[in-house]
Backbone as CSV, one residue per row, in Angstrom:
resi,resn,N_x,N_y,N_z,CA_x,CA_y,CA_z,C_x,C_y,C_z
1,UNK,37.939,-17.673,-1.445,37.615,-17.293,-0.097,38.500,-18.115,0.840
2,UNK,39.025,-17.606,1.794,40.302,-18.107,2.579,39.869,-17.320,3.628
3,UNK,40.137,-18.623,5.098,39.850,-18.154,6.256,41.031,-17.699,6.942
4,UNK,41.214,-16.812,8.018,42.146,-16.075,8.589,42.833,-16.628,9.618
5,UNK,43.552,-17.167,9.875,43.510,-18.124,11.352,44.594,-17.432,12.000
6,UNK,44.990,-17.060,13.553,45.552,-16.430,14.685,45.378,-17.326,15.509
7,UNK,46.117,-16.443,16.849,45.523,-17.442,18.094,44.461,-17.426,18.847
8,UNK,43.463,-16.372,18.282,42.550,-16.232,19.248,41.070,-17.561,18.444
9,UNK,41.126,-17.235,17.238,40.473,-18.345,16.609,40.419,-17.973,15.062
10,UNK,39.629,-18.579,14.085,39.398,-18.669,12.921,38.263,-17.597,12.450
11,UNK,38.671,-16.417,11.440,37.936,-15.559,11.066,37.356,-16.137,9.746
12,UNK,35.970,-16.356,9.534,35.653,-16.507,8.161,35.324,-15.205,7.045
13,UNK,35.728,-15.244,6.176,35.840,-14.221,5.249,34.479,-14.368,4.486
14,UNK,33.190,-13.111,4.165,32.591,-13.370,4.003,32.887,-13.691,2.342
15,UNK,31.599,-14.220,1.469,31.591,-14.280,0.334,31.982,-12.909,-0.585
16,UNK,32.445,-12.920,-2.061,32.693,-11.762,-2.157,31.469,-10.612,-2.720
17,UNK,30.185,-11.651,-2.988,29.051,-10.859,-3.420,28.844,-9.999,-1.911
18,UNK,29.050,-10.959,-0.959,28.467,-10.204,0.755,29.087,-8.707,0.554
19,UNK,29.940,-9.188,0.869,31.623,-8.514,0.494,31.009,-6.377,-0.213
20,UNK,30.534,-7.053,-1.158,30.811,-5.908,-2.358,29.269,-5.480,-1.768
21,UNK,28.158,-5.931,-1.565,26.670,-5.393,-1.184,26.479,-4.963,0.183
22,UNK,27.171,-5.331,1.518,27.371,-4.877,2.641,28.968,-3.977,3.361
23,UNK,29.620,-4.293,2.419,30.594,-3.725,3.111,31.191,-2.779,2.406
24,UNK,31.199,-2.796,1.301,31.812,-1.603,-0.171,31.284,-0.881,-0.133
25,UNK,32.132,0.553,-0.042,31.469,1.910,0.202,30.522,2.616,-1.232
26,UNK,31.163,1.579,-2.884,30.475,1.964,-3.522,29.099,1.389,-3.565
27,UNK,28.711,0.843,-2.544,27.061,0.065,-2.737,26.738,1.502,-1.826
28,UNK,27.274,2.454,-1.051,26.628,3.556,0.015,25.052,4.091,-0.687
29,UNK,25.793,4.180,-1.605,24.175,5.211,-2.411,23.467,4.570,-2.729
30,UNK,23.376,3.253,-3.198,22.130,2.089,-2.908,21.454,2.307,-1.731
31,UNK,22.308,1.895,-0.664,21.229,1.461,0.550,21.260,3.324,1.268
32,UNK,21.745,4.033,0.756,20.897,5.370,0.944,19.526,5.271,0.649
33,UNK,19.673,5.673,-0.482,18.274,4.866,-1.104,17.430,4.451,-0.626
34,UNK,17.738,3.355,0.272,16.641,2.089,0.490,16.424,2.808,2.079
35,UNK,17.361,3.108,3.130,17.229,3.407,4.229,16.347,5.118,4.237
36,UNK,16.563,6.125,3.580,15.406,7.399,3.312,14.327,6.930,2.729
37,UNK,14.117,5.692,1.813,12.720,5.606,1.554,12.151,5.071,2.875
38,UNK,12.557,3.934,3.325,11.945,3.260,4.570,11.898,4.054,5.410
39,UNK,13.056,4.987,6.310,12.595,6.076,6.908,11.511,7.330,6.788
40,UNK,11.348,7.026,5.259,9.982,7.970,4.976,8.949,7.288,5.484
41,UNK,8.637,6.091,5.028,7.804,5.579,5.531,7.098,5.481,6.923
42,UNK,8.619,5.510,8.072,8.450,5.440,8.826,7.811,6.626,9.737
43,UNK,8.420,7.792,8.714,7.865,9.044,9.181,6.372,9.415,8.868
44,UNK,5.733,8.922,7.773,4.528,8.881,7.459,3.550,8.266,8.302
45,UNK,3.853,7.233,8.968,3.566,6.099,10.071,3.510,7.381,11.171
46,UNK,4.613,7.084,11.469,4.476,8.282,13.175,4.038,9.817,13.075
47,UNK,3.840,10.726,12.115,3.183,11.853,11.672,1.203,11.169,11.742
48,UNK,1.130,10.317,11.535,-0.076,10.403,11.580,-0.614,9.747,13.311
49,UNK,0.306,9.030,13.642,-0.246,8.592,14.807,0.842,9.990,16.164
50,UNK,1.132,10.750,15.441,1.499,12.172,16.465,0.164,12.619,16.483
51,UNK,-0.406,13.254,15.418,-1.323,13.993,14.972,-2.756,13.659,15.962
52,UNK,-2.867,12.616,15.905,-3.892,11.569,16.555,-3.922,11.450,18.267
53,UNK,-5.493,12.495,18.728,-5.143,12.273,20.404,-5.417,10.814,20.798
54,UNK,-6.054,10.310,19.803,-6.421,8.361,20.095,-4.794,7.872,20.587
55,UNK,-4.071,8.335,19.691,-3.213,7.705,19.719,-1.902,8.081,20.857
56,UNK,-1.677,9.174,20.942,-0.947,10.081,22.221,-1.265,10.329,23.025
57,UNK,-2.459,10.514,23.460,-2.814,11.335,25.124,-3.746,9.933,25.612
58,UNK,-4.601,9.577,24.654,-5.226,8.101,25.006,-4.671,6.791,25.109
59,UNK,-4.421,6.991,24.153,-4.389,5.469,23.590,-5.493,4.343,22.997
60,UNK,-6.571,4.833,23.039,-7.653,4.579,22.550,-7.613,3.956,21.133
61,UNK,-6.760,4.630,20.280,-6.534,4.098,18.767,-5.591,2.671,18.887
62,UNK,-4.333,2.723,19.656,-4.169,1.210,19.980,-4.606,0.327,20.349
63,UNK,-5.730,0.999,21.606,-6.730,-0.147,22.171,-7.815,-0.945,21.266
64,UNK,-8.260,-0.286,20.489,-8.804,-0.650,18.968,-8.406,-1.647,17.897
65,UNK,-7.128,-1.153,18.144,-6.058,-1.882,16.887,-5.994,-3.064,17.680
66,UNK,-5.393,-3.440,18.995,-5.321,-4.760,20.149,-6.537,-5.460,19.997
67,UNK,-7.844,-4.728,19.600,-8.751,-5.701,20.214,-9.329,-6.214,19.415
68,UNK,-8.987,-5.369,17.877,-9.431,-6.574,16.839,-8.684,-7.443,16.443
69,UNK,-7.500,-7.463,16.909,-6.442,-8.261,16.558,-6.791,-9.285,17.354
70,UNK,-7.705,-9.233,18.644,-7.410,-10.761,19.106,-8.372,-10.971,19.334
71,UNK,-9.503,-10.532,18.890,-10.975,-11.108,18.303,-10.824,-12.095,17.778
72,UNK,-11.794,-13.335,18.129,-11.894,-14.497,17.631,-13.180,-14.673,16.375
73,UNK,-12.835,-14.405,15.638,-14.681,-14.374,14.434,-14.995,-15.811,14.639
74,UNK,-16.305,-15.738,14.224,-16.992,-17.308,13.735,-16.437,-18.133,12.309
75,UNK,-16.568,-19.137,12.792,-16.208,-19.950,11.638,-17.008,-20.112,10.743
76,UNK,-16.584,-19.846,9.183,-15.040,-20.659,9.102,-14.101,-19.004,9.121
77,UNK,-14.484,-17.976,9.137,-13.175,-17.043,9.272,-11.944,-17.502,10.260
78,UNK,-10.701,-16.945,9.627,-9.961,-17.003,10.420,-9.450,-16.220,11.328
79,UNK,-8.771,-15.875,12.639,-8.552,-15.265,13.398,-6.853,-14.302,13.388
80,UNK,-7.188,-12.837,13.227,-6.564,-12.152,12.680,-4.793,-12.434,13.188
81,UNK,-4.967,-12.857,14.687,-3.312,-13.651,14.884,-3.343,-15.171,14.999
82,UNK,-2.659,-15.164,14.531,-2.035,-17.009,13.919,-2.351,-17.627,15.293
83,UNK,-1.140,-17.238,16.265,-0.337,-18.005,17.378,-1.357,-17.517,18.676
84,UNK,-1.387,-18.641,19.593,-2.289,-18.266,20.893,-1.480,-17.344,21.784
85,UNK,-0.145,-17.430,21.879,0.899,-17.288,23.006,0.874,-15.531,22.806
86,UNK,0.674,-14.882,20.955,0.765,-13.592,20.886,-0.494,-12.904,21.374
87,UNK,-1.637,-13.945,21.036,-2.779,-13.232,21.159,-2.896,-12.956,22.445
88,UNK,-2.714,-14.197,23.346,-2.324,-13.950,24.927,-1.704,-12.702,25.200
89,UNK,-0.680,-12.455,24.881,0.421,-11.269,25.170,-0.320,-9.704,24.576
90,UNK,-0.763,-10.322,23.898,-1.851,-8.725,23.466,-2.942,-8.323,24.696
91,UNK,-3.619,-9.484,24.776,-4.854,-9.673,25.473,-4.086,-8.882,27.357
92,UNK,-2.930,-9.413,27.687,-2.584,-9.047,28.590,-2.353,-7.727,28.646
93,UNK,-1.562,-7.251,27.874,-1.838,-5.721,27.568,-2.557,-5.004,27.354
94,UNK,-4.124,-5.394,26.902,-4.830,-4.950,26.911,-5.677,-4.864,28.118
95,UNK,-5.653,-6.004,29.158,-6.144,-6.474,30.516,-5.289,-4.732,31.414
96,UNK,-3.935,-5.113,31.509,-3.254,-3.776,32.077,-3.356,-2.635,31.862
97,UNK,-4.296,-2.206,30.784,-4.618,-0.785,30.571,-3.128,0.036,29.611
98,UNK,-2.376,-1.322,29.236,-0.592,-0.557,28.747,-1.008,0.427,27.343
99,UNK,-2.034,0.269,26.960,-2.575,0.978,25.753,-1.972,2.404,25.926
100,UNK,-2.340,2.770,27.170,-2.420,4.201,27.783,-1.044,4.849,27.341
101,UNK,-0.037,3.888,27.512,1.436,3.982,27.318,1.991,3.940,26.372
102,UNK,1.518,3.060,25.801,2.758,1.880,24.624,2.139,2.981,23.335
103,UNK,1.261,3.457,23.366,0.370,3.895,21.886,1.364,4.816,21.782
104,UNK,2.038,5.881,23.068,3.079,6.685,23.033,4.288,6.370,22.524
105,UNK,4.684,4.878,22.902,5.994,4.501,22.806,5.868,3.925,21.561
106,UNK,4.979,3.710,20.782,4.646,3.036,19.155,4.910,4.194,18.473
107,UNK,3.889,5.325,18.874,3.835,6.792,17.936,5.775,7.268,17.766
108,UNK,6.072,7.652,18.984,7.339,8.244,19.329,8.497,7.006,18.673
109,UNK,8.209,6.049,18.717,9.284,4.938,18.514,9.367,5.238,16.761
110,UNK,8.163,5.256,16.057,7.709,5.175,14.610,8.985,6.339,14.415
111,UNK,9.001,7.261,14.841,9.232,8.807,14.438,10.743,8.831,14.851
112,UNK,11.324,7.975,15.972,12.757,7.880,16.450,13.323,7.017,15.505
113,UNK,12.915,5.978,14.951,13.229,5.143,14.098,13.682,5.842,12.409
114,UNK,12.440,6.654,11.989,11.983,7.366,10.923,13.587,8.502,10.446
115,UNK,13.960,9.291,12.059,15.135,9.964,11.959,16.225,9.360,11.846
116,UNK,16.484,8.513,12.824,17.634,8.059,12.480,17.922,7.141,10.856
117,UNK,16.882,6.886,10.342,17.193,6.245,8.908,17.462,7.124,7.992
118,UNK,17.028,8.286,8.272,16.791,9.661,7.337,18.066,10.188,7.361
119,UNK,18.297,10.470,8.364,19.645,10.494,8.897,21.010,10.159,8.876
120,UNK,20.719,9.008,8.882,21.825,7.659,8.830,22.435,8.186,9.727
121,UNK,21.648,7.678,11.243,22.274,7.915,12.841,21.938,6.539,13.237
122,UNK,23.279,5.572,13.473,22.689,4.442,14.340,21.776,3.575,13.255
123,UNK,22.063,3.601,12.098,21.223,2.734,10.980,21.254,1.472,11.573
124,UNK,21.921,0.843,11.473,22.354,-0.443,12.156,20.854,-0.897,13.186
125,UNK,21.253,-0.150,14.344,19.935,-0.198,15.405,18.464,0.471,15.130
126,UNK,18.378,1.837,14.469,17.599,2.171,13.704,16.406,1.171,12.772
127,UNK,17.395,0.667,12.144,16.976,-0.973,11.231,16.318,-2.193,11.817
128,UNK,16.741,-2.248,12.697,16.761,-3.470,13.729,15.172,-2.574,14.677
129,UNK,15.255,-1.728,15.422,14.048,-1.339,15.746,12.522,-1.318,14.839
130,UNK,13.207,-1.174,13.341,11.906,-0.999,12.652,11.799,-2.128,12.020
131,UNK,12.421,-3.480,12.003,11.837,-4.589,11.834,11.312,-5.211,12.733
132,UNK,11.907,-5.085,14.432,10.996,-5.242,15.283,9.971,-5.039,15.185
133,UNK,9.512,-3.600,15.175,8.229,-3.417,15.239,7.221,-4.100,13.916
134,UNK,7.914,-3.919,12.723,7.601,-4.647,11.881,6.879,-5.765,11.812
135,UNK,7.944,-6.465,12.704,7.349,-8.135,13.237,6.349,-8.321,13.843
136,UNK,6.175,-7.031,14.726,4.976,-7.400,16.012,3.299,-6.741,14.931
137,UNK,3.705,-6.136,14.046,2.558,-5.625,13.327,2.074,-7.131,12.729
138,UNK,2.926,-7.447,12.207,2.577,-8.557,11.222,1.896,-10.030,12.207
139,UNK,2.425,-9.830,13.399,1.984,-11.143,13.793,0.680,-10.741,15.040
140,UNK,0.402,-9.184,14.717,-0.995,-8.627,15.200,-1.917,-8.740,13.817
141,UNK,-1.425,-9.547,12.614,-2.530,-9.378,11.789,-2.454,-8.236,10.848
142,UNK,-1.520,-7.351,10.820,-1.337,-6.681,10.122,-0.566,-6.706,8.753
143,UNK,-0.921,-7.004,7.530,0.081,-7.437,6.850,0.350,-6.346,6.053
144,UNK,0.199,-5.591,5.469,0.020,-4.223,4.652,1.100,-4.096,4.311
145,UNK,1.851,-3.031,4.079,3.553,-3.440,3.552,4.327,-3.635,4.709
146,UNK,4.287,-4.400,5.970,4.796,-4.519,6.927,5.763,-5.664,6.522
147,UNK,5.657,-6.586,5.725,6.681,-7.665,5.538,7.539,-6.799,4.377
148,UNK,7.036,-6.569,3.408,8.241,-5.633,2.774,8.953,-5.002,3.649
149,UNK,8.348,-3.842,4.396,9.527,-2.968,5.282,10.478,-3.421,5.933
150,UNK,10.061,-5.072,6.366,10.904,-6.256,7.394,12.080,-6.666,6.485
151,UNK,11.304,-7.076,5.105,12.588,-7.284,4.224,14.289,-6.775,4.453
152,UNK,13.443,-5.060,3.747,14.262,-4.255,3.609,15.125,-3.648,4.853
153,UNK,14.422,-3.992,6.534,15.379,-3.531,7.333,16.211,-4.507,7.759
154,UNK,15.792,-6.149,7.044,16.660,-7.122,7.611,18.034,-6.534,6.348
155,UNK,18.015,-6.183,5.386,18.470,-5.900,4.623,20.000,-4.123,5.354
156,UNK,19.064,-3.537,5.311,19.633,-2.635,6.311,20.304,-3.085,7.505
157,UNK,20.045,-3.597,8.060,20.836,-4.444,9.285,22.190,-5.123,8.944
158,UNK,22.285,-5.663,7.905,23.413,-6.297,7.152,24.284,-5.230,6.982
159,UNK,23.953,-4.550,6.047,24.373,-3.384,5.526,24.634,-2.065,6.280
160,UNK,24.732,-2.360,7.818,24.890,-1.355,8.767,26.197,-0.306,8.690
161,UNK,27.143,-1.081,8.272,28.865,-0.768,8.049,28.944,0.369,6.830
162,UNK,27.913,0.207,5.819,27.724,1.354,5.082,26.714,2.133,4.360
163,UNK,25.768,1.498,5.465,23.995,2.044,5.498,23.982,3.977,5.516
164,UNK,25.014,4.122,6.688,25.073,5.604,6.969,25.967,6.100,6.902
165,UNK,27.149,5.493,5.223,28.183,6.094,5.091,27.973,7.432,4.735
166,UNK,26.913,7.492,3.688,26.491,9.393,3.721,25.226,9.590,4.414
167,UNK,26.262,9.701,5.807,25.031,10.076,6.773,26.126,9.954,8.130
168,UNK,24.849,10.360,9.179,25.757,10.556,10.773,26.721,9.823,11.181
169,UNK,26.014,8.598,10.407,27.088,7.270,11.100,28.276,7.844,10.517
170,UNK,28.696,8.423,9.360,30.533,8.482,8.828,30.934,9.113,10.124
171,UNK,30.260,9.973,10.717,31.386,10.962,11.854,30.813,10.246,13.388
172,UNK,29.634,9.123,13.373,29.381,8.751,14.640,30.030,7.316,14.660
173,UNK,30.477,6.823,13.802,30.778,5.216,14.111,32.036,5.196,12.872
174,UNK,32.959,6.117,13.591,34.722,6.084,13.057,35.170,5.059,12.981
């Protein structure tokens, strides 16, 4: 491994395992693979919270999901989010009535996310959106396969350069 040096500065060359698992077009059909299953997933996720008026015209099914998340039980149980600062940030959203909204922008986000992986449109950001959300499930207490899916889109994120070589990205990101 040998670094590149010019005048603008020093390029480091990644390792050659990086090399051959993120950037080699023959790893494409691997992380096909991995990006249509997770996008299934993701579509399974947002098909059910479309379906759901709790969840689209109310928001009622998020407001639910918010408020047991920052329920405090009696001791000795523990309290379904770790950190005060998230539970705060829930609690505030829940104070603002954003339920009304966000349950839309969770449902619709699940399902924008879901295509473009399916797709391989924008994998890269695609990836990166659904570990976001990922994150915020998990640190609402949700653990279910939400850290796997995080895995695999930190994984996808790497692998952006040939996540959607057979897919949109070959003719959207020349």
């Amino acid at each position: 491994m040998s670094a590149i040096v010019n005048r603008k500065g020093t390029v480091i060359q990644d390792p050659p395992v990086a090399r051959f698992l993120f950037s080699d077009t023959r790893m494409a059909w691997f992380w096909l693979l991995v990006r249509v299953w997770v996008g299934l997933q993701w579509w399974d996720a947002a098909s059910h919270k479309i379906s759901d008026p709790g969840w689209v015209q109310t928001g009622e099914s998020l407001k639910k999901f918010w408020m047991n998340a920052v329920a405090i039980p009696a001791a000795p149980a523990k309290p379904a989010i770790t950190y005060d600062w998230y539970r705060g940030f829930l609690q505030s959203l829940i104070d603002a009535q954003a339920y009304t909204w966000f349950a839309k922008l969770v449902a619709y986000g699940e399902l924008a996310i879901a295509v473009g992986l399916i797709i391989g449109a924008f994998v890269g950001l695609a990836a990166f959106a659904g570990a976001f959300m990922n994150w915020n499930f998990i640190m609402a207490g949700s653990a279910s396969s939400n850290g796997f899916l995080l895995g695999l889109s930190i994984f996808l994120v790497l692998a952006w350069k040939i996540a959607g070589y057979y897919g949109a990205d070959y003719f959207l990101l020349r």
